[in-house]
Tab-separated table of C-alpha atoms in Angstrom:
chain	number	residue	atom	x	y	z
A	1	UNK	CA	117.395	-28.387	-36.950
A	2	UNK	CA	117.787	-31.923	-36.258
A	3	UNK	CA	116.687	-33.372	-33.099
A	4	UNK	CA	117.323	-37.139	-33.292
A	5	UNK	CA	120.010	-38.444	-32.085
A	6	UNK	CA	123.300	-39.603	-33.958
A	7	UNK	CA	123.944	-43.146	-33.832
A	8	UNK	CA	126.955	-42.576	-31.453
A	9	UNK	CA	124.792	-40.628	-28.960
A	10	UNK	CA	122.448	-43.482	-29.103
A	11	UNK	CA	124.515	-45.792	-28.381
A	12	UNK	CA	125.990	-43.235	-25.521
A	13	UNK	CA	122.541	-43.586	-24.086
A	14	UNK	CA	121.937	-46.824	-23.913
A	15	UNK	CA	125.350	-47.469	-21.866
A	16	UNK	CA	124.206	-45.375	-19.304
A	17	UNK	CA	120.839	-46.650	-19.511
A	18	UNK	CA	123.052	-50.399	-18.168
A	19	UNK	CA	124.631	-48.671	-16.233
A	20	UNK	CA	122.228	-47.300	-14.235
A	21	UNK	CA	119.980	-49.952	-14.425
A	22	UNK	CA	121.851	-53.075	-13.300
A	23	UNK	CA	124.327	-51.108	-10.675
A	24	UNK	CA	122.400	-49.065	-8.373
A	25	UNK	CA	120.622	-51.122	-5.590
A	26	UNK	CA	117.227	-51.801	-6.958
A	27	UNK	CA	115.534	-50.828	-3.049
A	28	UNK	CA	117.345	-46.851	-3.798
A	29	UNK	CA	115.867	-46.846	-6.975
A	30	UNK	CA	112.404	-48.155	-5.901
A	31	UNK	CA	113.025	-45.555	-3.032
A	32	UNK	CA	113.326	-43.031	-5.723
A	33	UNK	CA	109.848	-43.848	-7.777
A	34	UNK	CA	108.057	-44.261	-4.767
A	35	UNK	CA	109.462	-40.196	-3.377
A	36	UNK	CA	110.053	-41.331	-0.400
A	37	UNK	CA	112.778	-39.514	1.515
A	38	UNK	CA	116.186	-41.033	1.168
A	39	UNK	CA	118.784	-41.778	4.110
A	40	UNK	CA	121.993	-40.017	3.442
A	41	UNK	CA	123.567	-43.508	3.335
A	42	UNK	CA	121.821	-44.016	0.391
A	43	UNK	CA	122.620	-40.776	-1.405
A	44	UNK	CA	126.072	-41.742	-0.515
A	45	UNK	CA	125.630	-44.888	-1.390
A	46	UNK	CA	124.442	-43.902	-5.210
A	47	UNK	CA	126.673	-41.498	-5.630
A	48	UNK	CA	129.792	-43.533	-4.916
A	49	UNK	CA	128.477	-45.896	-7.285
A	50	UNK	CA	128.466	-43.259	-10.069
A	51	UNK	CA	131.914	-41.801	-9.149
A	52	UNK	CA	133.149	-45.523	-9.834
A	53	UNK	CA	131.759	-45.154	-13.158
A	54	UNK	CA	132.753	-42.255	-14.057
A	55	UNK	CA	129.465	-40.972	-14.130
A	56	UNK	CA	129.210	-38.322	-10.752
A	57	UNK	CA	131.315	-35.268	-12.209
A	58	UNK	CA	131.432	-35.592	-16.159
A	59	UNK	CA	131.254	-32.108	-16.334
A	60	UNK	CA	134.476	-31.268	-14.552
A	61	UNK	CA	138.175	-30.890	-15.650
A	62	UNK	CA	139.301	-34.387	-16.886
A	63	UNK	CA	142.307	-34.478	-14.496
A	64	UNK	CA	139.961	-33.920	-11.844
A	65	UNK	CA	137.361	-37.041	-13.053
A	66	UNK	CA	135.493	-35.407	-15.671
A	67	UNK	CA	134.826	-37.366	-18.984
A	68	UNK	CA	134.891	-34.206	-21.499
A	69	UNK	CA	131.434	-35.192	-22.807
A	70	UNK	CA	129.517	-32.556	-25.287
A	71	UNK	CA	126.624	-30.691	-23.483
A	72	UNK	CA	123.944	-33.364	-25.235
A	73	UNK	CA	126.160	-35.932	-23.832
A	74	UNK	CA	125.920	-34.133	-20.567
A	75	UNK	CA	122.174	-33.353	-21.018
A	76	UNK	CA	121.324	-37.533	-22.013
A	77	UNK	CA	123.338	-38.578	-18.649
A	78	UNK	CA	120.920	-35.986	-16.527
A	79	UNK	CA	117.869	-37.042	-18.466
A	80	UNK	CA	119.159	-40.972	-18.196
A	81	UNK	CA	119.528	-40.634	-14.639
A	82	UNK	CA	116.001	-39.535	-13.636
A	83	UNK	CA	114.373	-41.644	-16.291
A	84	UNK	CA	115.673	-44.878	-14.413
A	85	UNK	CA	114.964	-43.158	-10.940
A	86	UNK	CA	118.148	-42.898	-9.919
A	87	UNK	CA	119.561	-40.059	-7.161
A	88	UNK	CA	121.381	-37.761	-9.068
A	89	UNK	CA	124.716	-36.781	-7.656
A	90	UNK	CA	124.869	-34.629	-4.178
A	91	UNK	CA	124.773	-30.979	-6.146
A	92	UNK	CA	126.477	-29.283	-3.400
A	93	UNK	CA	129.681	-31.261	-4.440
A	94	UNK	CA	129.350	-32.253	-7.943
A	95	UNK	CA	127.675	-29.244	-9.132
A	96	UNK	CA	128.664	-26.216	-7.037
A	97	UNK	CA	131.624	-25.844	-4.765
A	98	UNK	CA	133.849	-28.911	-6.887
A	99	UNK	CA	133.480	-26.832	-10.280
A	100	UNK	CA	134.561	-23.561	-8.246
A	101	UNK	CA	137.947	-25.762	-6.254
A	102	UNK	CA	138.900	-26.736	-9.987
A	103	UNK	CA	138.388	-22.957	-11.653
A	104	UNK	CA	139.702	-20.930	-8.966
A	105	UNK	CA	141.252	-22.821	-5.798
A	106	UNK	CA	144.856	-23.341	-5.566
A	107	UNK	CA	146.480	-26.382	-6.856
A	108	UNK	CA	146.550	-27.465	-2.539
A	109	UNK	CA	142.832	-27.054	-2.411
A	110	UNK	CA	142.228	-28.970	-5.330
A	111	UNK	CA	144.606	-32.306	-4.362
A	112	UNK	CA	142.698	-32.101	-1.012
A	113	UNK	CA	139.245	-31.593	-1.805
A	114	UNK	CA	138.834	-32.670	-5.185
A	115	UNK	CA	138.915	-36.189	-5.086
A	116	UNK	CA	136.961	-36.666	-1.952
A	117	UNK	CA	134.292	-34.550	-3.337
A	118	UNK	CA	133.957	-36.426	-6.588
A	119	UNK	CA	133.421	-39.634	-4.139
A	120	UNK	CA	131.319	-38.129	-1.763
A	121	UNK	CA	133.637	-38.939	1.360
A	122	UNK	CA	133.181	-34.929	2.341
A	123	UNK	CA	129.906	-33.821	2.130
A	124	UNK	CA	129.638	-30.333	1.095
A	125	UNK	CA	126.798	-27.859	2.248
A	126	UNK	CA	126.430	-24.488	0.660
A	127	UNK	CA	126.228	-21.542	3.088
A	128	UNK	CA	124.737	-18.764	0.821
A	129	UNK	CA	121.610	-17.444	2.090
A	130	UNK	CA	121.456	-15.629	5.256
A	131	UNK	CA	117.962	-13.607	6.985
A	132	UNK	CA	116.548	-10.383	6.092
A	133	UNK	CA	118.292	-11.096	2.316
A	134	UNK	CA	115.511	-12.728	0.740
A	135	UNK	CA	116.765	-12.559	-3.171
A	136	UNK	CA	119.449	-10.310	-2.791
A	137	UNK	CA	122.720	-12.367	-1.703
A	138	UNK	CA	125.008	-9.771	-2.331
A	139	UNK	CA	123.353	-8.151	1.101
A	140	UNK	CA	124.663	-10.608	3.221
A	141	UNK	CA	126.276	-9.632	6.655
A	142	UNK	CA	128.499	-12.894	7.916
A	143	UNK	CA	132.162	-11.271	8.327
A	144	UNK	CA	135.138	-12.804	7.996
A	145	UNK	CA	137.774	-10.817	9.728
A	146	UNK	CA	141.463	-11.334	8.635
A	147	UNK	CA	143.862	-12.167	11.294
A	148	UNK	CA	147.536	-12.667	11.626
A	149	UNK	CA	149.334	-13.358	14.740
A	150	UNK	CA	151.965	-16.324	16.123
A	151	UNK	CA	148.968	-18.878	16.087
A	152	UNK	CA	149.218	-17.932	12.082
A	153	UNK	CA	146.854	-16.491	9.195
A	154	UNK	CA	143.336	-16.857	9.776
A	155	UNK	CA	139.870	-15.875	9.111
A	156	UNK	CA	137.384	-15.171	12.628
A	157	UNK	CA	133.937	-15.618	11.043
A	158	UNK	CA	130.524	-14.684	12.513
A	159	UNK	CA	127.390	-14.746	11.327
A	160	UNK	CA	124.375	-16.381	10.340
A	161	UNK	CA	122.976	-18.493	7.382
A	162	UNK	CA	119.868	-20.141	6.572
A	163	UNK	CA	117.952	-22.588	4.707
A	164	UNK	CA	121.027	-25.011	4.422
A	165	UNK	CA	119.509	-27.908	2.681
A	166	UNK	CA	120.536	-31.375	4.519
A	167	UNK	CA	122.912	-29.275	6.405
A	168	UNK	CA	122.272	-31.814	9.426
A	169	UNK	CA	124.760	-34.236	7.248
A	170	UNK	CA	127.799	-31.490	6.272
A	171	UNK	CA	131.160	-32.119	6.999
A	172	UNK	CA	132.201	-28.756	4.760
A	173	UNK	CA	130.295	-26.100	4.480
A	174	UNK	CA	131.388	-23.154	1.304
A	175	UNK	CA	130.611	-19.935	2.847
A	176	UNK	CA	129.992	-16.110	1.459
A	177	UNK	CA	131.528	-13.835	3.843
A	178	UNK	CA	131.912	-10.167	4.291
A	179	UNK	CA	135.643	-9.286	4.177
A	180	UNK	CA	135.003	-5.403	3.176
A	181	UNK	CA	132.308	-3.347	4.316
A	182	UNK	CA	133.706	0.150	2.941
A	183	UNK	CA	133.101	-0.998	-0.716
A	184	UNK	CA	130.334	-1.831	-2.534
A	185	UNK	CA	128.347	-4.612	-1.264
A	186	UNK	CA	129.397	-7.508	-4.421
A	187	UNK	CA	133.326	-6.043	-3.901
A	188	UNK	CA	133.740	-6.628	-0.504
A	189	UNK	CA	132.876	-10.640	-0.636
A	190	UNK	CA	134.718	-13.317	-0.213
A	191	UNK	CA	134.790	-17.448	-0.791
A	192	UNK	CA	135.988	-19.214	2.378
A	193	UNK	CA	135.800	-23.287	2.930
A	194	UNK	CA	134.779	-24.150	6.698
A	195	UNK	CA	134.829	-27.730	8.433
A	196	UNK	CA	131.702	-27.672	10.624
A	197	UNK	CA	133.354	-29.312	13.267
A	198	UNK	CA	135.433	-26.517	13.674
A	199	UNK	CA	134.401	-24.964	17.196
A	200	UNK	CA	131.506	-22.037	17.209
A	201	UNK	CA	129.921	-23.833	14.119
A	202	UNK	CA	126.006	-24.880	15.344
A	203	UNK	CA	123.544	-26.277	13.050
A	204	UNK	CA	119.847	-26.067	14.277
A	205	UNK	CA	117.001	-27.531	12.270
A	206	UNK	CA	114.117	-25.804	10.637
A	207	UNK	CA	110.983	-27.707	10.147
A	208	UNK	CA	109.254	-27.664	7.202
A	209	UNK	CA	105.191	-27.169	5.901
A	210	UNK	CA	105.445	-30.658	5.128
A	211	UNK	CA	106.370	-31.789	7.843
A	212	UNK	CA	110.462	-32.800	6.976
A	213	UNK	CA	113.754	-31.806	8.081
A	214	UNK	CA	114.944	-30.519	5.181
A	215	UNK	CA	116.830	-27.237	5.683
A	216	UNK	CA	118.457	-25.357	8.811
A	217	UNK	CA	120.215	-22.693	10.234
A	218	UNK	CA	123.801	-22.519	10.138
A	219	UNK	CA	124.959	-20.169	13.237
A	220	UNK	CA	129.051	-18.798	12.998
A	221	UNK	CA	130.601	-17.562	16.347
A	222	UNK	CA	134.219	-16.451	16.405
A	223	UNK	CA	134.701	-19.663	13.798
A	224	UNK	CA	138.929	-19.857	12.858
A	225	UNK	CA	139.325	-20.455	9.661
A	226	UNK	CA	142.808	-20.950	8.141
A	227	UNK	CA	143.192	-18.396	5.869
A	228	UNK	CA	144.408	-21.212	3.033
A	229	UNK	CA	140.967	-21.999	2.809
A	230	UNK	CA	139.743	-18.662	0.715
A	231	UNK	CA	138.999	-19.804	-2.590
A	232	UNK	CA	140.828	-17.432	-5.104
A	233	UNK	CA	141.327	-14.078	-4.415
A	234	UNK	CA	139.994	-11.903	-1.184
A	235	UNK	CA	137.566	-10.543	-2.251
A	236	UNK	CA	136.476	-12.009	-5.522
A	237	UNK	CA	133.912	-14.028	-4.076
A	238	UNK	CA	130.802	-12.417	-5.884
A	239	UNK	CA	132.600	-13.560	-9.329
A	240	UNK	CA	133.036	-17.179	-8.081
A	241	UNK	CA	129.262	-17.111	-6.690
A	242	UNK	CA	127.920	-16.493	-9.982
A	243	UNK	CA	129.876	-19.074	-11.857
A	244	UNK	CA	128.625	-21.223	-9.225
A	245	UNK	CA	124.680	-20.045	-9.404
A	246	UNK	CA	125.604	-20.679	-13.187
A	247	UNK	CA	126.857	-24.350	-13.145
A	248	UNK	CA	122.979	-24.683	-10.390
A	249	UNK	CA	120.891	-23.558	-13.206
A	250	UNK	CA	121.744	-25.793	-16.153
A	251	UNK	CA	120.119	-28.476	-14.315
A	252	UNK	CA	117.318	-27.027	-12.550
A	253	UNK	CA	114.853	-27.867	-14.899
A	254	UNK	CA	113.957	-31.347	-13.956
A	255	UNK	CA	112.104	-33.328	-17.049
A	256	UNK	CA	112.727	-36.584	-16.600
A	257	UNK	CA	111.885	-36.606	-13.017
A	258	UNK	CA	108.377	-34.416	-13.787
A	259	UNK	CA	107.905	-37.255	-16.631
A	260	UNK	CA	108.335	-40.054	-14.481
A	261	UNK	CA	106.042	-38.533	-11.794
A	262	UNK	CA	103.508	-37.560	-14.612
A	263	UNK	CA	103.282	-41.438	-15.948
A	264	UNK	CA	103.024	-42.734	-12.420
A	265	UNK	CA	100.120	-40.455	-11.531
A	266	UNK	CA	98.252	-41.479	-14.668
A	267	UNK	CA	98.710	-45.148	-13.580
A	268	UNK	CA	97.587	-43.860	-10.316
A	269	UNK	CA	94.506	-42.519	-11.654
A	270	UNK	CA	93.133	-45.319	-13.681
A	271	UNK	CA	89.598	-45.034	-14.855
A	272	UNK	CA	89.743	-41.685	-13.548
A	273	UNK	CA	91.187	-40.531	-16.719
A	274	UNK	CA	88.225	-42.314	-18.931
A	275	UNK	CA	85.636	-41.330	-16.691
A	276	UNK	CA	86.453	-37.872	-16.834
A	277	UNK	CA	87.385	-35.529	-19.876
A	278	UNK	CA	89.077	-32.465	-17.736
A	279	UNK	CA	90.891	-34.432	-16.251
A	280	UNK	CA	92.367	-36.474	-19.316
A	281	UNK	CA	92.714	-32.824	-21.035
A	282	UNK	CA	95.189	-31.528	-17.796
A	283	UNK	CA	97.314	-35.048	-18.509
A	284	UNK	CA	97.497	-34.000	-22.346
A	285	UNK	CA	98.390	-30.663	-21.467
A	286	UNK	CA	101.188	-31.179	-19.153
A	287	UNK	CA	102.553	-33.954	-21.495
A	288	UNK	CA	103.034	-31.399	-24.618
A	289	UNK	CA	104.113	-29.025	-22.782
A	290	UNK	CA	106.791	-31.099	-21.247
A	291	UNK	CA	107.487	-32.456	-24.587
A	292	UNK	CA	108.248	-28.644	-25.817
A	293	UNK	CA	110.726	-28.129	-22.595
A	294	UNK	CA	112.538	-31.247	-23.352
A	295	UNK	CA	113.227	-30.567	-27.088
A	296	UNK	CA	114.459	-27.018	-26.214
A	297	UNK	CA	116.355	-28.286	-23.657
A	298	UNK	CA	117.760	-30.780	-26.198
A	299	UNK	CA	118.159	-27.609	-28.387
A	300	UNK	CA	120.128	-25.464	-26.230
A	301	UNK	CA	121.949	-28.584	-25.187
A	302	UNK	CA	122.809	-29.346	-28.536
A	303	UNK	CA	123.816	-25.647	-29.691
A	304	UNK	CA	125.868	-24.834	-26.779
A	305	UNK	CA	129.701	-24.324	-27.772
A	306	UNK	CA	131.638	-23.024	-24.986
A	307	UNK	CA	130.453	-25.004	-22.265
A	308	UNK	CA	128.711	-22.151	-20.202
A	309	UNK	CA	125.564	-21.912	-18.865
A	310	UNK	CA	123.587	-20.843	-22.065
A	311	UNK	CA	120.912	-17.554	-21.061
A	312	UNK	CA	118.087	-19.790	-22.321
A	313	UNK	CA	118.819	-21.948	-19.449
A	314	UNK	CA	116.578	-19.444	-17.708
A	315	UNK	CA	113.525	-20.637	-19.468
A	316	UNK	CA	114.509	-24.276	-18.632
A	317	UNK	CA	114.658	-23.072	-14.672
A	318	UNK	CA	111.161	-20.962	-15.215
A	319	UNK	CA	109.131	-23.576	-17.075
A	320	UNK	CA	110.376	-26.958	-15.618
A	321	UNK	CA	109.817	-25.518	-11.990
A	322	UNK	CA	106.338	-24.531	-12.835
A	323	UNK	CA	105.354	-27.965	-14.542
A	324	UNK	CA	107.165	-29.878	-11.646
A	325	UNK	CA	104.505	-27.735	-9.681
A	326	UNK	CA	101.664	-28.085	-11.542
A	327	UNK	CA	102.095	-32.305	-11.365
A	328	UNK	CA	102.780	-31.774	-8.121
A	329	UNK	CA	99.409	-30.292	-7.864
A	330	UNK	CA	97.945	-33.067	-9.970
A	331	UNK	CA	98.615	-35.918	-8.135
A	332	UNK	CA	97.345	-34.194	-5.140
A	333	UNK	CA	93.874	-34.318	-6.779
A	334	UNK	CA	93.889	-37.438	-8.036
A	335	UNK	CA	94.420	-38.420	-4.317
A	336	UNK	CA	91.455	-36.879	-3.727
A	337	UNK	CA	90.519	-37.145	0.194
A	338	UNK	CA	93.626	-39.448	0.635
A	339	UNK	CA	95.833	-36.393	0.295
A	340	UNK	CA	94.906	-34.815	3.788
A	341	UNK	CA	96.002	-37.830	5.603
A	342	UNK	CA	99.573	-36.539	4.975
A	343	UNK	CA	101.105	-37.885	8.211
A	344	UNK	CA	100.047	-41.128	7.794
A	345	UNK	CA	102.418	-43.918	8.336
A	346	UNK	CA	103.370	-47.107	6.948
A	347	UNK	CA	100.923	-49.442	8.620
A	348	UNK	CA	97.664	-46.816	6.648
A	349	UNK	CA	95.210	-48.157	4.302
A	350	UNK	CA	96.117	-45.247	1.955
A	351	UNK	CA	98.546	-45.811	-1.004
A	352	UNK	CA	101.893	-44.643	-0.204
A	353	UNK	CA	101.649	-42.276	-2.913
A	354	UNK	CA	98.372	-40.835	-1.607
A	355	UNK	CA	99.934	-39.676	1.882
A	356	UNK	CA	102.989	-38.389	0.070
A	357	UNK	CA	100.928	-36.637	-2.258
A	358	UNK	CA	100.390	-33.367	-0.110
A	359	UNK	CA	104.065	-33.513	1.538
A	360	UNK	CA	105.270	-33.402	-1.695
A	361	UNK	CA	103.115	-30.803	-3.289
A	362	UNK	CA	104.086	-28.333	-0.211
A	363	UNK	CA	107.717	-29.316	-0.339
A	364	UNK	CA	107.909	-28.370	-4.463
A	365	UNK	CA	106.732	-24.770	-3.552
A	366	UNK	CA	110.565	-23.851	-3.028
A	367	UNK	CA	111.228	-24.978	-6.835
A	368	UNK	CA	110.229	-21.601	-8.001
A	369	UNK	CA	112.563	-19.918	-5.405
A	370	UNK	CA	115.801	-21.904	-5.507
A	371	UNK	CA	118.566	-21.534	-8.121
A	372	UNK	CA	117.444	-18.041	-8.403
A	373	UNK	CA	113.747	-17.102	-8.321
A	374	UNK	CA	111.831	-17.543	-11.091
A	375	UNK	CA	111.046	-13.512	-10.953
A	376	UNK	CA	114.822	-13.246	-11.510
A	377	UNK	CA	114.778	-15.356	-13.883
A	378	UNK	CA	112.153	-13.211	-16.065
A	379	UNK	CA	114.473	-10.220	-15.865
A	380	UNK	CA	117.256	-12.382	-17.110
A	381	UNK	CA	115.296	-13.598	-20.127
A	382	UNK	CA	113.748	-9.730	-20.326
A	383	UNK	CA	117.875	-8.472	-20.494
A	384	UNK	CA	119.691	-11.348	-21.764
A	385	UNK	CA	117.211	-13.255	-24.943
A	386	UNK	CA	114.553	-10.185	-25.388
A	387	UNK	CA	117.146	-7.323	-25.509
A	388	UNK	CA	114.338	-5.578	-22.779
């Protein structure tokens, strides 16, 4: 097995690494190393930036923007964009509902919404999880009723979904709906596009432990949709979900982020880490073991043919979630009494990084959850890699 990379891929890196480096506003960056909360003019911002590159959608069809990279490629550009702290491209649109337009929407949907979804000039949000589903999607109850009349073909969707992450900024919003309730529950679903300023649409925020307006509700009430906007076929919408929960996972596992956070709270600490041996051993700890996630990740990166979401991509979603957590945690003691003072503001004695210690700690309790819970993720690795 040979980890190092080829002189090419080197080279590969170190293009992005200018890239990065010298285009992106320095103030988004610092933005980024500091975790402060970013505006979504600068997400937008960034990820225009990238598109002009060519470095937003590599992974998509090459007539649609993508660059037809190998998966290490594709793994050094994720890794390359954390390690110089810059926001990685809006995943509701470059990883989710654009991959899904290009595989399965009709050659319409795709000249519409491709294009403006590489560039960020529609911002997607993913409509998905609903109340009273917890882990299973496939229970969701939004309809989507089918009508035809002389105002045309449409869908009348109503419904509920929830935790919408930065939902407040949609324009779009890619919906699971429920267009067959005689069949069983993954057979009667279906993939329908929805502009949220379509009347009947209502977002309403949900406030978070830490504090943030992260997530909200997403409420549906007699919403017409033209029925041009179901993605594939009626129906078929379970399939296109899980190619889409697919493309979410390969990048869950966040190592150059939990890296950079790592180094910064060793700075952060000081003599702390001198002074006292348990706390030096969790810092030695957390590196190896993120050292051991990135060279599997660089394994399964490098050993992955056919461009789909490899099953060991599990144990990247598993592992980096729980060391993202456990740094989390980290820093949080390192703050020591600072990190109860989480609402305090800019003019504070405290270290920014002390009051965002605690805020950020609470907010990283969803890692395990998102993507697919890590308990899900167990039975996949029990099925899929241990033949359980």
């Amino acid at each position: 097995m040979h980890l190092k990379l080829s002189p090419e891929d080197a080279a590969f890196r170190e293009e992005l690494r200018t890239y990065f480096t010298t285009e992106i506003p320095q103030e988004i960056r610092d933005a980024v190393a500091q975790r402060r909360e970013l505006t979504k003019e600068q997400i937008v911002t960034a990820h225009k930036i990238l598109n002009k590159g060519g470095y937003a959608v590599p992974h998509w069809p090459t007539e649609w923007g993508g660059r037809g990279w190998t998966d290490l490629q594709r793994h050094i550009w994720h890794e390359e964009l954390q390690r110089a702290n810059v926001p990685l491209p809006l995943v509701f649109n470059s990883s989710m509902v654009g991959p899904v337009i290009a595989a399965f929407g009709s050659q319409e949907q795709k000249e519409k919404f491709l294009p403006a979804t590489a560039n960020l000039d529609i911002w997607w949000s993913q409509g998905f999880s609903e109340p009273d589903a917890g882990s299973d999607l496939a229970s969701l109850r939004t309809t989507a009723e089918y009508v035809e009349d002389e105002s045309g073909a449409r869908f009348v969707v109503n419904g509920q979904k929830t935790w919408t992450t930065l939902g407040q900024y949609g324009d779009w919003i890619f919906c699971l709906v429920r267009t067959d309730p005689d069949v069983k529950k993954q057979a009667g679903i279906s993939f329908l596009l929805i502009d949220m300023t379509t009347p009947g649409v209502t977002v309403r925020p949900i406030e978070l432990i830490d504090g943030g307006h992260e997530v909200n509700e997403v409420w549906f009430e007699d919403v017409q949709v033209p029925a041009e906007n179901l993605v594939g076929e009626l129906n078929r919408g379970w399939d296109y979900a899980k190619f889409l929960l697919g493309n979410e996972r390969v990048g869950v596992a966040p190592v150059g982020a939990t890296k950079r956070v790592l180094a910064s709270a060793k700075e952060w600490a000081g003599d702390l880490v001198a002074e006292d041996p348990f706390l030096a051993a969790r810092f030695v700890e957390l590196e190896n073991e993120l050292l051991a996630l990135e060279l599997t990740a660089l394994r399964v990166s490098a050993n992955s043919a056919d461009g789909k979401p490899h099953p060991a991509s599990s144990v990247l979603k598993l592992k980096g979630t729980e060391l993202q957590q456990a740094v989390s945690e980290l820093v949080v003691d390192i703050a020591g009494p600072g990190a109860i003072a989480s609402g305090a503001g800019e003019g504070s004695d405290l270290e920014h990084w002390q009051a965002r210690s605690t805020p950020a700690y609470l907010n990283l309790r969803k890692a395990s959850i998102y993507g697919g819970s890590n308990e899900v993720q167990r039975q996949i690795i029990a099925r899929t890699i241990l033949g359980l």
